[in-house]
């Protein structure tokens, strides 16, 4: 605070008096609150929602912690903290237990259920979405929801869940949205304002720890930007220009394979100095010598990460002291004590531990979750010095380093090698610099022949990436919304989506106005309620009489027209006098409310027509999805003309996933009747597994017994659905793959991990992830299926959830 000017100190003092809760919270923080943190916390303190967009490591979670603090100041209030990945959920759970105690904190991640009635509950976003659809009693007294990594909304597979939650949360719940520095934060904030009401958008691009950016050439670290006073303008260091050659640096190379812009950061020719690269052990030694460890090396392949660790270990590098090695062994033994020795041998446990004790490890999705958690814990405790990781580490998990090393600026995206984006670069380098420990963070780009410093400088200086909606109505979503709101109201709900907002921002504003009008109309209806009869009907008679009187006084009607109007007027007046409400003592008071209702109804109908004329692809897709459900009998039209769910639809409501309708169809047809537990586990694996390109045309072994016939019937059901979807102009889906059915069947029968992995080319982490997806689907089936299949599903869960598949959570 000593660095503040007198006027700033006065403003801070005045703010502290005005916001005592914020002042109390701030007094317990390790660091003074940054301006963006204070602004966001102030908005929450005054009862508004917030969107906070700031760089990785900037301290966004302080805002979430303040929301928790506020909830805990009010008796009985609750806060839900949602994350996109289970590893991040586990980490936040541990942090909150340390801060608030185990009695008040819960964890819900689908396959983990700890203290769900706690006042602070950490969960994956899907769990909260399912709660909202089920109208769970756990939502009672919910005051705040934190949506960490909300830019995940752009994820094409899971992003829709974020929008569903944002739209369906009760309006009184305040939303704390935490995002990376996306380039359209203001647009996203405008949508939140339109859907959720009062929302402050807080954008900060300042890093709490400055980032120094370097290029590593032949063992020498060269600054990427000119340090002679021009760095603020992101002028490339002249030394790098000289190394890159004399040709125009603005010229890009030819486009890469399969049309990708592979040459974005590289140019052909020039006088580049040989390879300019040194081996990984030499890079580690160089960083160690310059006190730039701990470091994260981002390597864009799992095999590359494992290979890098072996390469460094072969060099004989040891980066730890004896006391650190003792501490590492203690952590490892406490975390993996539940795993069997034969499983540990299959997992390469001894080589892994040797690397940990020397301060070196890998981190990628192919690793066993328990192993990844150990790496994260040891890195956070400063016991690991070098981690070779894929880009998945850049998301969420708290592992800041002093340095980040990028070996390449391109990666394989499943089809071709493509350049990393500015957003990815921001996420990756955001790990560099530990607040309170480092004066600055360092990013190191390794030189490759033809590196284009101008393009790299542009990559490093651009504001991050745009967040675009991936929202698409699914069958499960449609039947849940129809059951809750009806078809027409659901279309209005979908018009509130960020996808529709981006397509036509005006529709969201109109839909919000429509919803407010409907709330007002409901209030007017209540105010005009009459104990003697239907006052709406009585008011309609009065309106018609007024219309007829105005018509008869206008123009010069013929004798016949005048006779017709007089007859109708007499009939309407007679009906009015005979109506029960005519004798009500409060008739005129009711009439005033009825007139307000009618005027608002007229505006409402006009607005509805306007929205229908502007509705975009979201509602059209919903209509197509609903037509498929109608044809199959999951929803039907009742005698009032309303679309309602059927018994089959109520089953579909409880099935979540990419193949929700296929699972519901198979249960309805009895396709899986008679399957034993291992065969049902194998079927679940065929449903959830996403086939890879190299699976095409391969003959797979089927489990013995009834599985083959059931799988063929399942593919028949899929083919019928696929034809129906295409008839309704929906994209269809991939045929289920039996590629891993045999492996899951063997595992559910008790086979060892070594045997199962031997029969597949899956890494242990991939198998565990698949097994957990299988357990999740089986759990849904066990709830909605009849007794035979339901019992088999529960037995299958017991068979799959064993050994390495069971989460190991630190005590």
XYZ file of N, CA, C and O in Angstrom, residues 497-589:
372
model
N -30.253 -18.247 -25.969
C -28.912 -18.834 -26.009
C -27.889 -17.854 -26.567
O -28.225 -16.933 -27.326
N -26.634 -18.063 -26.186
C -25.547 -17.220 -26.696
C -25.402 -17.430 -28.203
O -25.046 -16.501 -28.939
N -25.687 -18.653 -28.674
C -25.630 -18.925 -30.115
C -26.591 -18.013 -30.859
O -26.248 -17.398 -31.879
N -27.829 -17.921 -30.348
C -28.812 -17.055 -31.002
C -28.426 -15.588 -30.822
O -28.608 -14.772 -31.721
N -27.874 -15.257 -29.658
C -27.440 -13.882 -29.392
C -26.387 -13.452 -30.398
O -26.437 -12.339 -30.929
N -25.434 -14.353 -30.666
C -24.404 -14.014 -31.628
C -24.976 -13.919 -33.040
O -24.523 -13.111 -33.850
N -25.965 -14.762 -33.349
C -26.574 -14.727 -34.681
C -27.454 -13.493 -34.860
O -27.493 -12.873 -35.904
N -28.162 -13.151 -33.811
C -29.055 -11.994 -33.904
C -29.292 -11.471 -32.498
O -30.179 -11.930 -31.790
N -28.466 -10.533 -32.097
C -28.507 -10.060 -30.722
C -29.883 -9.535 -30.325
O -30.300 -9.635 -29.177
N -30.605 -9.008 -31.275
C -31.898 -8.412 -30.951
C -32.896 -9.444 -30.453
O -33.746 -9.142 -29.612
N -32.820 -10.678 -30.953
C -33.795 -11.696 -30.563
C -33.712 -11.979 -29.070
O -34.720 -12.170 -28.397
N -32.502 -11.987 -28.517
C -32.356 -12.249 -27.088
C -33.020 -11.149 -26.274
O -33.737 -11.409 -25.310
N -32.807 -9.897 -26.679
C -33.444 -8.792 -25.969
C -34.970 -8.880 -26.067
O -35.682 -8.651 -25.090
N -35.461 -9.236 -27.261
C -36.904 -9.374 -27.442
C -37.454 -10.516 -26.586
O -38.521 -10.398 -25.976
N -36.714 -11.636 -26.561
C -37.176 -12.794 -25.788
C -37.204 -12.472 -24.297
O -38.091 -12.909 -23.564
N -36.229 -11.713 -23.840
C -36.223 -11.309 -22.423
C -37.418 -10.411 -22.138
O -38.098 -10.565 -21.106
N -37.722 -9.477 -23.047
C -38.897 -8.613 -22.883
C -40.162 -9.460 -22.847
O -41.071 -9.218 -22.039
N -40.215 -10.462 -23.727
C -41.375 -11.356 -23.782
C -41.574 -12.063 -22.438
O -42.696 -12.167 -21.933
N -40.449 -12.545 -21.852
C -40.554 -13.252 -20.579
C -41.043 -12.313 -19.479
O -41.892 -12.692 -18.658
N -40.557 -11.062 -19.490
C -41.015 -10.087 -18.497
C -42.492 -9.764 -18.685
O -43.249 -9.611 -17.717
N -42.924 -9.666 -19.959
C -44.339 -9.411 -20.232
C -45.208 -10.540 -19.677
O -46.273 -10.299 -19.108
N -44.745 -11.776 -19.864
C -45.520 -12.924 -19.386
C -45.634 -12.914 -17.854
O -46.673 -13.269 -17.296
N -44.542 -12.499 -17.184
C -44.607 -12.393 -15.728
C -45.614 -11.324 -15.313
O -46.403 -11.533 -14.370
N -45.609 -10.184 -16.014
C -46.565 -9.114 -15.706
C -47.995 -9.565 -15.983
O -48.915 -9.288 -15.196
N -48.207 -10.271 -17.111
C -49.552 -10.751 -17.457
C -50.082 -11.710 -16.394
O -51.268 -11.669 -16.043
N -49.187 -12.549 -15.880
C -49.608 -13.481 -14.817
C -50.051 -12.701 -13.582
O -51.039 -13.055 -12.915
N -49.340 -11.607 -13.273
C -49.731 -10.765 -12.138
C -51.058 -10.074 -12.369
O -51.899 -9.999 -11.459
N -51.266 -9.595 -13.585
C -52.551 -8.955 -13.914
C -53.707 -9.954 -13.826
O -54.797 -9.616 -13.355
N -53.466 -11.176 -14.307
C -54.516 -12.209 -14.237
C -54.919 -12.474 -12.794
O -56.114 -12.645 -12.491
N -53.923 -12.494 -11.908
C -54.214 -12.723 -10.497
C -55.024 -11.557 -9.932
O -55.991 -11.749 -9.170
N -54.646 -10.322 -10.324
C -55.325 -9.135 -9.791
C -56.767 -9.025 -10.274
O -57.617 -8.459 -9.574
N -57.074 -9.556 -11.461
C -58.436 -9.433 -11.983
C -59.277 -10.680 -11.680
O -60.425 -10.774 -12.135
N -58.696 -11.612 -10.892
C -59.458 -12.829 -10.565
C -60.715 -12.469 -9.777
O -60.667 -11.691 -8.827
N -61.845 -13.032 -10.179
C -63.137 -12.743 -9.543
C -63.710 -14.032 -8.945
O -63.700 -15.082 -9.609
N -64.228 -13.941 -7.713
C -64.765 -15.137 -7.040
C -66.089 -15.591 -7.654
O -66.545 -16.697 -7.396
N -66.684 -14.744 -8.497
C -67.989 -15.088 -9.072
C -67.894 -15.814 -10.416
O -68.857 -16.467 -10.833
N -66.763 -15.654 -11.126
C -66.659 -16.296 -12.446
C -65.387 -15.892 -13.179
O -64.476 -15.292 -12.595
N -65.358 -16.197 -14.479
C -64.190 -15.927 -15.316
C -64.213 -14.470 -15.772
O -64.937 -14.104 -16.700
N -63.383 -13.623 -15.114
C -63.427 -12.211 -15.454
C -62.793 -11.924 -16.811
O -63.127 -10.936 -17.456
N -61.901 -12.778 -17.250
C -61.326 -12.608 -18.581
C -62.410 -12.714 -19.645
O -62.423 -11.952 -20.626
N -63.292 -13.662 -19.452
C -64.422 -13.822 -20.375
C -65.331 -12.599 -20.323
O -65.788 -12.096 -21.364
N -65.606 -12.106 -19.114
C -66.462 -10.930 -18.945
C -65.814 -9.702 -19.604
O -66.474 -8.914 -20.289
N -64.490 -9.543 -19.431
C -63.778 -8.413 -20.010
C -63.808 -8.465 -21.529
O -63.880 -7.422 -22.200
N -63.782 -9.688 -22.098
C -63.833 -9.834 -23.556
C -65.177 -9.348 -24.086
O -65.253 -8.727 -25.160
N -66.259 -9.615 -23.340
C -67.579 -9.128 -23.731
C -67.604 -7.592 -23.729
O -68.120 -6.957 -24.645
N -67.061 -6.977 -22.693
C -67.015 -5.506 -22.616
C -66.209 -4.930 -23.778
O -66.598 -3.911 -24.362
N -65.100 -5.603 -24.113
C -64.283 -5.092 -25.219
C -65.038 -5.163 -26.535
O -64.989 -4.245 -27.350
N -65.736 -6.288 -26.759
C -66.470 -6.450 -28.010
C -67.587 -5.417 -28.135
O -67.828 -4.861 -29.217
N -68.271 -5.126 -27.016
C -69.325 -4.107 -27.035
C -68.730 -2.756 -27.415
O -69.292 -2.008 -28.236
N -67.568 -2.417 -26.844
C -66.905 -1.159 -27.181
C -66.535 -1.083 -28.650
O -66.699 -0.017 -29.290
N -66.041 -2.219 -29.205
C -65.679 -2.235 -30.627
C -66.907 -1.996 -31.502
O -66.860 -1.234 -32.481
N -68.025 -2.656 -31.154
C -69.249 -2.517 -31.954
C -69.779 -1.083 -31.889
O -70.266 -0.532 -32.885
N -69.721 -0.475 -30.720
C -70.209 0.903 -30.576
C -69.367 1.858 -31.423
O -69.895 2.785 -32.046
N -68.023 1.620 -31.438
C -67.156 2.488 -32.261
C -67.417 2.277 -33.749
O -67.440 3.236 -34.531
N -67.655 1.016 -34.144
C -67.920 0.726 -35.558
C -69.217 1.408 -36.019
O -69.298 1.959 -37.125
N -70.234 1.350 -35.178
C -71.537 1.900 -35.583
C -71.524 3.418 -35.684
O -72.344 4.017 -36.387
N -70.591 4.045 -34.954
C -70.533 5.509 -34.988
C -69.651 6.028 -36.121
O -69.574 7.236 -36.353
N -68.922 5.137 -36.801
C -68.013 5.554 -37.860
C -68.676 5.413 -39.227
O -69.500 4.530 -39.439
N -68.288 6.278 -40.148
C -68.680 6.140 -41.552
C -70.173 6.266 -41.770
O -70.905 6.859 -40.969
N -70.618 5.600 -42.839
C -72.030 5.662 -43.216
C -72.481 4.259 -43.601
O -72.618 3.920 -44.783
N -72.707 3.375 -42.554
C -73.055 1.986 -42.874
C -74.407 1.893 -43.566
O -75.275 2.750 -43.402
N -74.590 0.813 -44.317
C -75.877 0.551 -44.977
C -76.892 0.156 -43.914
O -76.540 -0.160 -42.772
N -78.144 0.111 -44.318
C -79.213 -0.262 -43.381
C -78.979 -1.689 -42.877
O -79.135 -1.966 -41.677
N -78.607 -2.597 -43.806
C -78.390 -3.999 -43.414
C -77.232 -4.116 -42.427
O -77.300 -4.887 -41.460
N -76.125 -3.368 -42.689
C -74.979 -3.426 -41.769
C -75.350 -2.901 -40.394
O -74.965 -3.464 -39.366
N -76.153 -1.796 -40.399
C -76.549 -1.227 -39.115
C -77.439 -2.197 -38.347
O -77.296 -2.366 -37.133
N -78.336 -2.872 -39.054
C -79.210 -3.867 -38.405
C -78.383 -4.995 -37.787
O -78.635 -5.427 -36.656
N -77.376 -5.484 -38.556
C -76.544 -6.601 -38.068
C -75.792 -6.192 -36.806
O -75.732 -6.941 -35.829
N -75.205 -4.981 -36.830
C -74.439 -4.524 -35.663
C -75.347 -4.340 -34.445
O -74.958 -4.659 -33.327
N -76.574 -3.818 -34.667
C -77.486 -3.614 -33.546
C -77.896 -4.938 -32.917
O -77.988 -5.042 -31.682
N -78.125 -5.947 -33.760
C -78.500 -7.264 -33.226
C -77.353 -7.851 -32.389
O -77.561 -8.376 -31.303
N -76.110 -7.757 -32.945
C -74.965 -8.314 -32.201
C -74.731 -7.531 -30.926
O -74.441 -8.115 -29.875
N -74.927 -6.189 -30.990
C -74.716 -5.362 -29.804
C -75.717 -5.729 -28.710
O -75.355 -5.848 -27.538
N -76.971 -5.944 -29.112
C -77.998 -6.315 -28.131
C -77.666 -7.666 -27.500
O -77.802 -7.856 -26.277
N -77.211 -8.621 -28.326
C -76.865 -9.948 -27.812
C -75.679 -9.874 -26.845
O -75.671 -10.529 -25.795
N -74.681 -9.070 -27.181
C -73.495 -8.957 -26.321
C -73.880 -8.301 -24.984
O -73.401 -8.704 -23.920
N -74.738 -7.254 -25.036
C -75.146 -6.592 -23.790
C -75.960 -7.526 -22.899
O -75.823 -7.507 -21.669
N -76.768 -8.334 -23.528
C -77.566 -9.307 -22.763
C -76.641 -10.316 -22.085
O -76.818 -10.654 -20.910
N -75.644 -10.810 -22.862
C -74.692 -11.770 -22.303
C -73.884 -11.141 -21.176
O -73.567 -11.786 -20.175
N -73.552 -9.845 -21.321
C -72.784 -9.146 -20.290
C -73.582 -9.072 -18.986
O -73.049 -9.357 -17.907
N -74.887 -8.682 -19.092
C -75.709 -8.550 -17.881
C -75.937 -9.899 -17.218
O -76.057 -9.989 -15.992
N -75.960 -10.966 -18.044
C -76.215 -12.304 -17.504
C -74.946 -12.950 -16.918
O -75.041 -13.950 -16.211
N -73.787 -12.388 -17.201
C -72.530 -12.997 -16.740
C -72.405 -12.856 -15.219
O -72.738 -11.796 -14.666
N -71.941 -13.892 -14.518
C -71.843 -13.826 -13.047
C -71.015 -12.651 -12.540
O -71.314 -12.071 -11.485
N -69.961 -12.293 -13.264
C -69.064 -11.220 -12.797
C -69.716 -9.842 -12.861
O -69.176 -8.880 -12.295
N -70.871 -9.726 -13.571
C -71.527 -8.426 -13.720
C -71.972 -7.900 -12.365
O -72.056 -6.680 -12.157
N -72.265 -8.794 -11.450
C -72.758 -8.369 -10.128
C -71.668 -8.224 -9.091
O -71.966 -8.030 -7.904
N -70.407 -8.305 -9.482
C -69.293 -8.228 -8.524
C -69.132 -6.787 -8.026
O -69.131 -5.838 -8.821
N -68.971 -6.637 -6.718
C -68.806 -5.299 -6.129
C -67.491 -4.647 -6.567
O -67.389 -3.416 -6.570
N -66.503 -5.479 -6.920
C -65.188 -4.944 -7.317
C -65.007 -5.008 -8.835
O -63.880 -5.045 -9.338
N -66.156 -5.004 -9.552
C -66.135 -5.192 -11.004
C -65.242 -4.188 -11.720
O -64.422 -4.565 -12.559
N -65.344 -2.919 -11.402
C -64.585 -1.903 -12.139
C -63.086 -1.975 -11.832
O -62.249 -1.702 -12.685
N -62.762 -2.364 -10.605
C -61.344 -2.538 -10.257
C -60.751 -3.695 -11.057
O -59.651 -3.595 -11.605
